[in-house]
Amino acid sequence: MTFQFNEETFRGDYTYFNSPAAVQRFPFPFDQDSYMYSVNIERHPGGPKGSPFEFAFDVDEHYVSEMKDREITLAEDPMRCQSLPHMELAGWDLLELIMVSKARDYPDLFTLTRDGNQWHWINKPLGIDKKFTFLDPTTLPCGPMEYITRQAQGDFALLHEREGNLWLDAGMITSQADWSLDFDVGMNFFEWHAPVPKARKMGVFDKALKFLLAVDQEQSYRRLNWTMTVNPRLDTSPENYHKWGPEKRTITPENVGAKQFLRVELQTFWRLPRSNALAFPIRCYLCSLQDLATVPKWGRRLHRVLRDIDPDLADYKGFAVNQETIVSYLSQFDDGAPTSAGIFPD
Amino acid sequence: MNKLTLEVTETQQLSPLVKRFRFEHPDGSALPLFSGGAHITVEMPEGELIRRNSYSLVSDPYDGSGYEIAVRREDTGRGGSRYMHEKVSEGDLITVSAPKNLFQLDLRAKKHILIAGGIGITPFLSQLRQLDLAQAPFELHYAARSRKEAAGLAMLPEAAHIHIHISEEGKRMDLGEILDGQPLGTHVYTCGPDGLIKAVADQAARLNWPTSSVHSEAFTAPPPGEPFEVTIASTGQKVRVKADQSLLEALEAAGIEIDYSCRGGACGRCETSVTSCEGRILHHDHWLSDDERAEQTKIMPCMSRFKGTRLELDL
Ligand code: FES
């Protein structure tokens, strides 16, 4: 492993930063100079070496600080982690998936030794050394889903399939883009997507549900979603809107490059073996406009995408109020040269 | 579709018509675990034809050392089960899909009642292991005509909550007695002939059970039938479906990719629109509603056939 874990915060003084290497591997979501809603789904894991797609669960320089931020959010609001009783088995499935993947993909950071159901887990970055009995919740300090997602970046939703629908019956949600687990837990797929404008009418969700129900074991997928956030804040929940909403109004032409972040969600979909539940991890990556513009292709492209975007989408993605400032800032990086296809830097 | 190539390591005749097969990874590595009620799709190549049937896994879902299925020989079928019985022996390699589950337990239930008729016992064999491990309360009722035919007997443990109903011995299953007086929050699962599934649903409805507590699995192998022909709307290509072939198999053989999962008319994945139909679609699936069937604008190629002069598919 060639990175160091950053000392940084995602609230208050916002000391979050990306190293130059982290900028280079940022999951830039636009593969062309314009953006249309599309279902850009690919198999996962798999991607260029060093990219956030290479491994099942990407671990990067923000790992330790993100886990600290999750701890703060949970201490303030324990309801951000909930699991209905029938989801415990799915929690064990998820714990196994994450431990096995991390130990395989990052052997310097994590080790897992298994002797039947007697498991020994070592998480070096977080200083955890734990022996426990798999499938026996009394041997862990909390439920299996909470235990493992306190050690894994990103939000996690566990979906239970019944009556031809998916039900959000468990989750760890502390870095959501404006949606609320407490409000949504126990809801089915259509109910928890209800606030998204127009999409229901477009039939997007019927298709998405069909796709999700068809995700099979041993066959996982990913897609990228994006939005914009002012300041590198993970917890942009509706409950805390009063804390982060007003920050949108602090953008000026002078500070937009540093304060306006592109927020990318790497969403993955996994069918879990024992429970047949679906795991839906949503990993969040943040990068400031000024850092993104250090990659010439991305500076040009982001300018074009945000300039030409459908006004409704700008509104939905939460940056309509600052769109002009953002676009005029980005215009300095766009010399009109053509860009290459695909999302990766040239 | 994720596939595994496995070795047949055991075969066992359980009854005159039912044979059990065990598959293991040739290099001994562990297979993906699964959930109670899951199935795998088995490929059966014969000449240039590849048949694919889905069979419930009957082995322990938490044991990755091998997969087991139990296959009932259907002599009037398309030939898939006969192939399994006659052509497959220990040491052979066989291609199967990763496990999929269209008949999972609802773990919210306070209690589970499992009702099996005949070969319908198979999905419950993995479910009852899952229930045992979860220490969830359940009852299993298994109905068969005669002891000799009851292949499930050899695979079922003896336990107070496992009830065997052999009609030849005068012990018929009484659904009223089984379902009446069960605690609130009980779920019932049925697998077996259509008549049994309907009888359980009717009884549950009479007792005012919510429909979300009543589950069934009815998928069977596709039936054979008279040959017919379909036209592919986009290309005008004509595809002939042989008597012992399903429409899905014929389309695959012609190089036309269709999405599928269960291959038994239960999952809805293969649903295909019909752009023109002069004749009658023989719907054998459990997916389309009565109205959809009558309209003849949709067909489930994994199960259904056609009788008439022209059937054009929106492919
Ligand atoms: S493949 Fe499942 S209904 Fe046809």
XYZ file of C-alpha atoms and ligand atoms in Angstrom, chain B residues 54 102 219 248 258-271 285-287 299-303, ligand 1:
30
model
C -33.702 -25.886 -13.146
C -37.213 -17.593 -6.289
C -42.117 -24.174 -11.569
C -36.388 -20.590 -25.348
C -32.948 -14.064 -24.316
C -32.744 -13.165 -20.678
C -33.758 -15.985 -18.360
C -33.415 -17.227 -14.849
C -35.753 -20.004 -13.721
C -36.598 -21.567 -17.108
C -39.784 -22.714 -15.443
C -42.292 -19.915 -15.977
C -41.918 -18.412 -12.519
C -39.465 -15.503 -12.559
C -40.739 -13.369 -15.423
C -37.288 -12.748 -16.815
C -37.886 -14.195 -20.297
C -41.119 -12.275 -20.956
C -46.130 -20.351 -17.262
C -47.087 -19.123 -13.803
C -46.176 -15.524 -14.538
C -45.340 -15.071 -24.206
C -42.929 -16.726 -21.768
C -40.581 -18.623 -24.124
C -39.159 -20.824 -21.368
C -42.474 -22.675 -20.978
S -37.091 -17.837 -17.443
Fe -38.266 -17.535 -15.659
S -40.224 -17.179 -16.512
Fe -39.071 -17.726 -18.214
